[in-house]
Structure formats: structure tokens, C-alpha cells
mmCIF file of C-alpha atoms and ligand atoms in Angstrom:
data_model
loop_
_atom_site.group_PDB
_atom_site.id
_atom_site.type_symbol
_atom_site.label_atom_id
_atom_site.label_comp_id
_atom_site.label_asym_id
_atom_site.label_seq_id
_atom_site.Cartn_x
_atom_site.Cartn_y
_atom_site.Cartn_z
ATOM 1 C CA UNK F 295 172.194 302.951 22.669
ATOM 2 C CA UNK F 296 170.814 305.100 25.461
ATOM 3 C CA UNK F 297 168.204 303.373 27.618
ATOM 4 C CA UNK F 298 166.284 306.445 28.761
ATOM 5 C CA UNK F 299 165.737 307.907 25.299
ATOM 6 C CA UNK F 300 163.896 306.420 22.339
ATOM 7 C CA UNK F 301 166.278 305.896 19.454
ATOM 8 C CA UNK F 302 165.229 307.520 16.239
ATOM 9 C CA UNK F 303 166.679 306.937 12.786
ATOM 10 C CA UNK F 304 166.433 309.670 10.185
ATOM 11 C CA UNK F 305 165.497 308.409 6.727
ATOM 12 C CA UNK F 306 167.333 310.801 4.418
ATOM 13 C CA UNK F 307 170.493 312.814 4.804
ATOM 14 C CA UNK F 308 171.957 316.264 4.433
ATOM 15 C CA UNK F 309 169.175 318.868 4.290
ATOM 16 C CA UNK F 310 165.928 318.271 6.145
ATOM 17 C CA UNK F 311 167.386 315.139 7.725
ATOM 18 C CA UNK F 312 170.506 316.735 9.173
ATOM 19 C CA UNK F 313 168.723 319.868 10.415
ATOM 20 C CA UNK F 314 166.141 317.736 12.200
ATOM 21 C CA UNK F 315 168.898 315.613 13.756
ATOM 22 C CA UNK F 316 170.557 318.838 14.969
ATOM 23 C CA UNK F 317 167.267 320.030 16.494
ATOM 24 C CA UNK F 318 166.894 316.732 18.351
ATOM 25 C CA UNK F 319 170.406 317.185 19.776
ATOM 26 C CA UNK F 320 169.514 320.753 20.751
ATOM 27 C CA UNK F 321 166.385 319.490 22.578
ATOM 28 C CA UNK F 322 168.615 316.991 24.436
ATOM 29 C CA UNK F 323 170.938 319.803 25.511
ATOM 30 C CA UNK F 324 167.922 321.659 26.905
ATOM 31 C CA UNK F 325 166.996 318.604 28.988
ATOM 32 C CA UNK F 326 164.278 317.141 26.727
ATOM 33 C CA UNK F 327 165.252 313.538 26.398
ATOM 34 C CA UNK F 328 162.395 311.680 24.782
ATOM 35 C CA UNK F 329 164.336 311.149 21.523
ATOM 36 C CA UNK F 330 167.907 310.447 20.584
ATOM 37 C CA UNK F 331 168.919 310.679 16.924
ATOM 38 C CA UNK F 332 171.189 307.683 16.339
ATOM 39 C CA UNK F 333 171.860 307.790 12.606
ATOM 40 C CA UNK F 334 170.559 307.739 9.061
ATOM 41 C CA UNK F 335 169.296 305.308 6.496
ATOM 42 C CA UNK F 336 170.475 306.531 3.122
ATOM 43 C CA UNK F 337 170.814 304.791 -0.242
ATOM 44 C CA UNK F 338 173.662 306.956 -1.527
ATOM 45 C CA UNK F 339 176.102 307.078 1.348
ATOM 46 C CA UNK F 340 177.730 303.871 2.421
ATOM 47 C CA UNK F 341 177.092 302.307 5.795
ATOM 48 C CA UNK F 342 179.619 303.523 8.357
ATOM 49 C CA UNK F 343 180.167 306.956 6.802
ATOM 50 C CA UNK F 344 178.782 309.873 8.739
ATOM 51 C CA UNK F 345 176.598 312.872 8.008
ATOM 52 C CA UNK F 346 177.431 315.784 10.282
ATOM 53 C CA UNK F 347 178.637 313.487 13.025
ATOM 54 C CA UNK F 348 175.919 310.841 12.894
ATOM 55 C CA UNK F 349 176.556 307.483 11.215
ATOM 56 C CA UNK F 350 174.804 306.079 8.192
ATOM 57 C CA UNK F 351 173.414 302.829 9.584
ATOM 58 C CA UNK F 352 172.371 301.309 6.291
ATOM 59 C CA UNK F 353 170.093 301.806 3.310
ATOM 60 C CA UNK F 354 166.325 301.851 2.949
ATOM 61 C CA UNK F 355 166.486 298.083 2.441
ATOM 62 C CA UNK F 356 167.449 297.789 6.116
ATOM 63 C CA UNK F 357 164.196 299.311 7.399
ATOM 64 C CA UNK F 358 162.698 295.979 8.386
ATOM 65 C CA UNK F 359 165.757 295.034 10.465
ATOM 66 C CA UNK F 360 165.647 298.304 12.415
ATOM 67 C CA UNK F 361 161.854 298.146 12.758
ATOM 68 C CA UNK F 362 162.136 294.713 14.379
ATOM 69 C CA UNK F 363 164.826 296.062 16.706
ATOM 70 C CA UNK F 364 162.333 298.654 17.994
ATOM 71 C CA UNK F 365 163.815 301.816 16.485
ATOM 72 C CA UNK F 366 161.690 304.840 15.613
ATOM 73 C CA UNK F 367 161.862 306.731 12.327
ATOM 74 C CA UNK F 368 161.535 310.197 10.846
ATOM 75 C CA UNK F 369 161.042 310.310 7.082
ATOM 76 C CA UNK F 370 162.665 313.390 5.565
ATOM 77 C CA UNK F 371 162.716 312.552 1.859
ATOM 78 C CA UNK F 372 160.737 315.345 0.237
ATOM 79 C CA UNK F 373 160.879 317.301 -2.959
ATOM 80 C CA UNK F 374 158.438 319.666 -4.622
ATOM 81 C CA UNK F 375 158.346 317.664 -7.858
ATOM 82 C CA UNK F 376 157.544 314.010 -7.346
ATOM 83 C CA UNK F 377 156.008 314.302 -3.894
ATOM 84 C CA UNK F 378 153.438 311.643 -4.808
ATOM 85 C CA UNK F 379 156.198 309.199 -5.738
ATOM 86 C CA UNK F 380 158.068 309.851 -2.504
ATOM 87 C CA UNK F 381 154.894 309.191 -0.526
ATOM 88 C CA UNK F 382 154.514 305.881 -2.384
ATOM 89 C CA UNK F 383 158.105 305.047 -1.477
ATOM 90 C CA UNK F 384 157.289 305.766 2.149
ATOM 91 C CA UNK F 385 154.260 303.450 2.055
ATOM 92 C CA UNK F 386 156.408 300.649 0.639
ATOM 93 C CA UNK F 387 158.664 300.890 3.698
ATOM 94 C CA UNK F 388 155.773 299.556 5.824
ATOM 95 C CA UNK F 389 156.830 301.307 9.011
ATOM 96 C CA UNK F 390 154.240 300.750 11.761
ATOM 97 C CA UNK F 391 152.634 304.082 12.705
ATOM 98 C CA UNK F 392 153.625 303.700 16.333
ATOM 99 C CA UNK F 393 157.292 303.611 15.254
ATOM 100 C CA UNK F 394 157.062 306.970 13.515
ATOM 101 C CA UNK F 395 158.566 309.487 15.913
ATOM 102 C CA UNK F 396 156.645 312.673 16.695
ATOM 103 C CA UNK F 397 159.373 315.152 17.504
ATOM 104 C CA UNK F 398 158.262 318.505 18.903
ATOM 105 C CA UNK F 399 161.127 320.819 19.765
ATOM 106 C CA UNK F 400 160.683 322.369 23.243
ATOM 107 C CA UNK F 401 160.880 325.886 21.786
ATOM 108 C CA UNK F 402 157.726 325.345 19.688
ATOM 109 C CA UNK F 403 154.303 326.627 20.766
ATOM 110 C CA UNK F 404 151.424 324.259 20.149
ATOM 111 C CA UNK F 405 147.935 325.092 21.415
ATOM 112 C CA UNK F 406 146.366 322.384 23.542
ATOM 113 C CA UNK F 407 143.686 321.181 21.106
ATOM 114 C CA UNK F 408 145.973 320.715 18.123
ATOM 115 C CA UNK F 409 146.173 317.180 16.735
ATOM 116 C CA UNK F 410 149.500 316.064 15.301
ATOM 117 C CA UNK F 411 149.877 312.834 13.324
ATOM 118 C CA UNK F 412 152.499 310.104 13.681
ATOM 119 C CA UNK F 413 155.916 310.959 12.293
ATOM 120 C CA UNK F 414 155.408 314.721 12.211
ATOM 121 C CA UNK F 415 158.268 317.046 13.162
ATOM 122 C CA UNK F 416 157.740 320.488 14.707
ATOM 123 C CA UNK F 417 160.940 322.538 14.704
ATOM 124 C CA UNK F 418 162.021 325.427 17.001
ATOM 125 C CA UNK F 419 159.949 328.615 17.147
ATOM 126 C CA UNK F 420 157.023 327.110 15.272
ATOM 127 C CA UNK F 421 153.586 328.280 16.396
ATOM 128 C CA UNK F 422 150.418 326.229 15.844
ATOM 129 C CA UNK F 423 147.106 327.761 16.923
ATOM 130 C CA UNK F 424 144.045 325.960 18.353
ATOM 131 C CA UNK F 425 141.777 323.589 16.464
ATOM 132 C CA UNK F 426 144.317 322.675 13.791
ATOM 133 C CA UNK F 427 144.776 319.077 12.670
ATOM 134 C CA UNK F 428 148.021 317.990 11.065
ATOM 135 C CA UNK F 429 148.399 314.639 9.309
ATOM 136 C CA UNK F 430 151.245 312.199 9.571
ATOM 137 C CA UNK F 431 154.851 312.740 8.504
ATOM 138 C CA UNK F 432 154.625 316.508 8.040
ATOM 139 C CA UNK F 433 157.775 318.592 8.457
ATOM 140 C CA UNK F 434 157.122 321.993 10.013
ATOM 141 C CA UNK F 435 160.386 323.859 9.802
ATOM 142 C CA UNK F 436 161.787 326.659 11.962
ATOM 143 C CA UNK F 437 159.680 329.750 12.560
ATOM 144 C CA UNK F 438 156.673 328.493 10.587
ATOM 145 C CA UNK F 439 153.368 329.900 11.857
ATOM 146 C CA UNK F 440 150.212 327.850 11.395
ATOM 147 C CA UNK F 441 146.916 329.504 12.245
ATOM 148 C CA UNK F 442 143.792 328.080 13.855
ATOM 149 C CA UNK F 443 141.209 325.541 12.664
ATOM 150 C CA UNK F 444 143.218 324.275 9.722
ATOM 151 C CA UNK F 445 142.914 320.777 8.257
ATOM 152 C CA UNK F 446 146.302 319.692 6.986
ATOM 153 C CA UNK F 447 146.949 316.371 5.257
ATOM 154 C CA UNK F 448 149.890 313.984 5.504
ATOM 155 C CA UNK F 449 153.451 314.489 4.179
ATOM 156 C CA UNK F 450 153.206 318.272 3.935
ATOM 157 C CA UNK F 451 156.308 320.427 4.160
ATOM 158 C CA UNK F 452 156.172 323.925 5.620
ATOM 159 C CA UNK F 453 159.480 325.616 4.946
ATOM 160 C CA UNK F 454 161.134 328.019 7.373
ATOM 161 C CA UNK F 455 159.213 331.195 8.118
ATOM 162 C CA UNK F 456 156.111 330.172 6.155
ATOM 163 C CA UNK F 457 152.890 331.638 7.515
ATOM 164 C CA UNK F 458 149.411 330.138 7.223
ATOM 165 C CA UNK F 459 146.096 331.781 8.064
ATOM 166 C CA UNK F 460 143.037 329.967 9.432
ATOM 167 C CA UNK F 461 140.317 327.579 8.149
ATOM 168 C CA UNK F 462 142.542 326.168 5.431
ATOM 169 C CA UNK F 463 142.077 322.801 3.767
ATOM 170 C CA UNK F 464 145.461 321.487 2.749
ATOM 171 C CA UNK F 465 145.786 318.139 0.953
ATOM 172 C CA UNK F 466 148.531 315.535 1.234
ATOM 173 C CA UNK F 467 152.044 316.253 0.032
ATOM 174 C CA UNK F 468 151.738 320.040 -0.165
ATOM 175 C CA UNK F 469 154.851 322.235 0.004
ATOM 176 C CA UNK F 470 154.730 325.811 1.298
ATOM 177 C CA UNK F 471 157.927 327.671 0.412
ATOM 178 C CA UNK F 472 160.265 329.727 2.554
ATOM 179 C CA UNK F 473 158.602 332.860 3.898
ATOM 180 C CA UNK F 474 155.391 332.275 1.900
ATOM 181 C CA UNK F 475 152.051 333.482 3.280
ATOM 182 C CA UNK F 476 148.625 331.868 2.815
ATOM 183 C CA UNK F 477 145.376 333.778 3.311
ATOM 184 C CA UNK F 478 142.622 332.183 5.420
ATOM 185 C CA UNK F 479 139.747 330.025 4.073
ATOM 186 C CA UNK F 480 141.600 328.560 1.082
ATOM 187 C CA UNK F 481 141.949 325.029 -0.288
ATOM 188 C CA UNK F 482 145.298 323.704 -1.498
ATOM 189 C CA UNK F 483 144.981 320.453 -3.457
ATOM 190 C CA UNK F 484 147.273 317.497 -2.907
ATOM 191 C CA UNK F 485 150.877 317.697 -4.183
ATOM 192 C CA UNK F 486 150.511 321.424 -4.854
ATOM 193 C CA UNK F 487 153.235 323.902 -3.927
ATOM 194 C CA UNK F 488 153.681 327.563 -3.168
ATOM 195 C CA UNK F 489 156.982 329.236 -4.037
ATOM 196 C CA UNK F 490 159.301 331.136 -1.715
ATOM 197 C CA UNK F 491 157.997 334.505 -0.609
ATOM 198 C CA UNK F 492 154.572 334.090 -2.231
ATOM 199 C CA UNK F 493 151.363 335.657 -0.970
ATOM 200 C CA UNK F 494 148.518 333.281 -1.788
ATOM 201 C CA UNK F 495 145.031 334.713 -2.190
ATOM 202 C CA UNK F 496 143.365 331.923 -4.222
ATOM 203 C CA UNK F 497 142.713 328.195 -4.033
ATOM 204 C CA UNK F 498 145.333 325.953 -5.648
ATOM 205 C CA UNK F 499 144.368 322.761 -7.468
ATOM 206 C CA UNK F 500 146.134 319.393 -7.186
ATOM 207 C CA UNK F 501 149.699 319.349 -8.573
ATOM 208 C CA UNK F 502 149.739 323.102 -9.257
ATOM 209 C CA UNK F 503 152.709 325.300 -8.345
ATOM 210 C CA UNK F 504 152.013 328.960 -7.680
ATOM 211 C CA UNK F 505 154.482 331.752 -6.939
ATOM 212 C CA UNK F 506 154.774 335.535 -6.605
ATOM 213 C CA UNK F 507 152.981 338.387 -4.874
ATOM 214 C CA UNK F 508 150.085 338.012 -5.294
ATOM 215 C CA UNK F 509 150.691 334.366 -6.207
ATOM 216 C CA UNK F 510 149.881 333.228 -9.756
ATOM 217 C CA UNK F 511 149.914 329.812 -11.368
ATOM 218 C CA UNK F 512 153.481 328.972 -12.496
ATOM 219 C CA UNK F 513 153.335 325.350 -13.694
ATOM 220 C CA UNK F 514 152.210 321.861 -12.690
ATOM 221 C CA UNK F 515 154.449 319.714 -10.522
ATOM 222 C CA UNK F 516 155.847 316.603 -12.147
ATOM 223 C CA UNK F 517 153.876 313.365 -11.980
ATOM 224 C CA UNK F 518 155.533 310.187 -10.755
ATOM 225 C CA UNK F 519 156.370 308.837 -14.212
ATOM 226 C CA UNK F 520 158.303 312.034 -14.940
ATOM 227 C CA UNK F 521 160.632 311.764 -11.974
ATOM 228 C CA UNK F 522 161.938 308.185 -11.994
ATOM 229 C CA UNK F 523 164.367 306.943 -10.862
ATOM 230 C CA UNK F 524 163.896 308.335 -7.425
ATOM 231 C CA UNK F 525 166.719 310.007 -5.545
ATOM 232 C CA UNK F 526 166.374 308.496 -2.066
ATOM 233 C CA UNK F 527 168.798 310.853 -0.435
ATOM 234 C CA UNK F 528 167.620 314.357 -1.141
ATOM 235 C CA UNK F 529 166.369 316.226 1.876
ATOM 236 C CA UNK F 530 164.571 318.832 -0.231
HETATM 237 C C1 COA K 277 158.353 328.077 -7.203
HETATM 238 C C2 COA K 277 159.505 327.126 -7.486
HETATM 239 C C3 COA K 277 159.107 325.702 -7.053
HETATM 240 C C4 COA K 277 159.749 327.165 -8.979
HETATM 241 O O1 COA K 277 160.848 326.395 -9.280
HETATM 242 P P1 COA K 277 161.257 326.209 -10.827
HETATM 243 O O2 COA K 277 160.137 325.591 -11.572
HETATM 244 O O3 COA K 277 162.570 325.500 -10.840
HETATM 245 O O4 COA K 277 161.362 327.697 -11.317
HETATM 246 P P2 COA K 277 162.526 328.448 -12.129
HETATM 247 O O5 COA K 277 163.642 328.765 -11.194
HETATM 248 O O6 COA K 277 162.800 327.668 -13.374
HETATM 249 O O7 COA K 277 161.782 329.795 -12.498
HETATM 250 C C5 COA K 277 160.699 329.849 -13.381
HETATM 251 C C6 COA K 277 160.138 331.257 -13.371
HETATM 252 O O8 COA K 277 159.445 331.444 -12.132
HETATM 253 C C7 COA K 277 160.035 332.553 -11.405
HETATM 254 N N1 COA K 277 160.054 332.146 -10.005
HETATM 255 C C8 COA K 277 160.600 331.035 -9.478
HETATM 256 N N2 COA K 277 160.399 330.991 -8.167
HETATM 257 C C9 COA K 277 159.718 332.094 -7.838
HETATM 258 C C10 COA K 277 159.238 332.607 -6.626
HETATM 259 N N3 COA K 277 159.408 331.938 -5.482
HETATM 260 N N4 COA K 277 158.557 333.753 -6.653
HETATM 261 C C11 COA K 277 158.387 334.437 -7.818
HETATM 262 N N5 COA K 277 158.816 333.989 -9.008
HETATM 263 C C12 COA K 277 159.497 332.840 -9.018
HETATM 264 C C13 COA K 277 161.427 332.717 -11.995
HETATM 265 O O9 COA K 277 161.860 334.030 -11.821
HETATM 266 C C14 COA K 277 161.189 332.351 -13.427
HETATM 267 O O10 COA K 277 160.596 333.444 -14.072
HETATM 268 P P3 COA K 277 160.909 333.786 -15.638
HETATM 269 O O11 COA K 277 160.414 332.567 -16.402
HETATM 270 O O12 COA K 277 160.108 335.016 -15.893
HETATM 271 O O13 COA K 277 162.372 333.944 -15.717
HETATM 272 C C15 COA K 277 160.799 327.527 -6.690
HETATM 273 O O14 COA K 277 161.425 328.655 -7.231
HETATM 274 C C16 COA K 277 160.537 327.774 -5.215
HETATM 275 O O15 COA K 277 160.127 328.854 -4.786
HETATM 276 N N6 COA K 277 160.757 326.725 -4.417
HETATM 277 C C17 COA K 277 160.566 326.726 -2.984
HETATM 278 C C18 COA K 277 161.920 326.690 -2.297
HETATM 279 C C19 COA K 277 161.764 326.431 -0.832
HETATM 280 O O16 COA K 277 160.798 326.749 -0.187
HETATM 281 N N7 COA K 277 162.748 325.758 -0.290
HETATM 282 C C20 COA K 277 162.685 325.275 1.048
HETATM 283 C C21 COA K 277 163.838 324.367 1.219
HETATM 284 S S1 COA K 277 163.765 323.459 2.693
#
């Protein structure tokens, strides 16, 4: 335990979890010492094993113990199909909002009137323009660009290099794929997704997955009953 830093546990593992842990270490090397990543909670890897140098401290059943001990958490369990179920899983963990770490890498640009919710991660070289509101537990991955005056829900995932215009309404649990681009003034319903490299020119309804240039409807994402049992460990 390091007394000057707040200790954060990553819920998840290899994938989003390990790249976020690496970014926290990189911030520490640059002299930004608010957070220290101390390990993972993971249901598939046994306690004491390590993931890229950090120990697995227990499983999701141990959340309450670590909450009482004053640890902070970053929830990295996301997947395009079954996002709604993963959000339900998160709610069942009952983590107090004030123990959800907001990690903003020092190499990110965030305009001064941007609001960022509890538990959201902003990775290196991200840019977020003025007047944008981002809900809790979003993961904004490297090089993502988010324009101005957007309303973004909770548990959204913006993959590396994704690019969003302005005045967007984005629901909870939305995934924007690697290098995908979203035109301004659109609405993306909850649990919808946009494929890698897409150029989106239209609104997307709840649960819809669109892909291509220009993006077209591909299929619906799976509902919770289609994706049980849940894989607690996947970072994607
Ligand atoms: C859009 C996506 C969710 C579809 O996944 P899927 O349902 O498993 O799709 P499949 O691979 O079965 O492909 C189905 C069809 O869609 C096409 N397709 C899939 N992804 C596409 C994309 N990004 N752009 C254009 N077409 C795509 C496939 O070529 C295939 O076409 P066909 O039926 O004519 O052969 C997925 O391909 C994707 O882009 N995921 C985002 C990945 C990402 O951002 N990762 C970040 C990791 S942190």
C-alpha cells in the first residue's frame, strides 16, 4: 500500500483492464500520483496469480471486503453483446459512487466545462471538447476524439481512435468501434454499437449494431437472456 496514492482495483483482466492499469502506471511515471493500480478482481484467474505484473486479489465476491477497506474501483467488463447484462452485474456489486475512480491520463485534453461521471476512464491522447457530459463508468480509449455539447450516458465504450461530432445524444451502454466516426446531431439508443471503421450518418435505435461506410444496420445486439452465463473476465 502506498499512502500518498489512492489504491484502485481493476475489475476485469487482460484487455481493457490491463491497458488501463498500464496507463495508470504510465501516469505515475510522469509524476501524476493520484491513483495506484494495485490489482484485479477476476472470477476466472485464481487469487495470487498475476496479470501483466499485477496480482489478482480475489473474485467479484470480494468486492464488499475491499469496499470496506477503502479501495477504489474501475469496472472494465464490457462487451458489445450483452452490455445490458454487464451493467446489471455492475449494479449488483453495490460499489458506492465515491469509490469509483475517475482516472484521467495526464496526456488527455479535456475542456474546462466538461462533466465526467464517477468511474470513467480517459486514456492518453483523448480529446473532449467543451459542453460535453459523460456518464459514469465510461471507458474512453486512446486517441478517441469527442466533440462539443454531447450528452453521453453511463457505461459507454469508445474504442481507440473513434471520433464523435457534436450535439450527440448517446444512451447508456453504447459501443463505438475502433476508428469509427459519428456525424453531429445524431441519437444513438442504449446498448447500440457501431462497428470498426464505420462512418455513421443516421440515428441508431436501442440494441442496434451498425457498420460500414456509410454505416448500415447489421443486426441487433443480444439481449441478456441470450448471453448467460456471463463471462466476468472479458475486457472486451
Ligand atoms: C460490427 C461488429 C460488432 C460485428 O460483429 P459480428 O456480428 O461478429 O460480425 P461478423 O464478423 O460475423 O460479420 C458479419 C458481416 O458484417 C461484416 N462486418 C463486420 N464488421 C464490420 C465492420 N466493422 N465494417 C463493415 N462490415 C463489417 C462482415 O464482413 C460480415 O459481412 P458478410 O456477412 O457480408 O460476410 C464487429 O465486427 C466490430 O466492428 N466490432 C467492433 C470491434 C472494436 O471496436 N473493438 C474494440 C476493442 S477494445
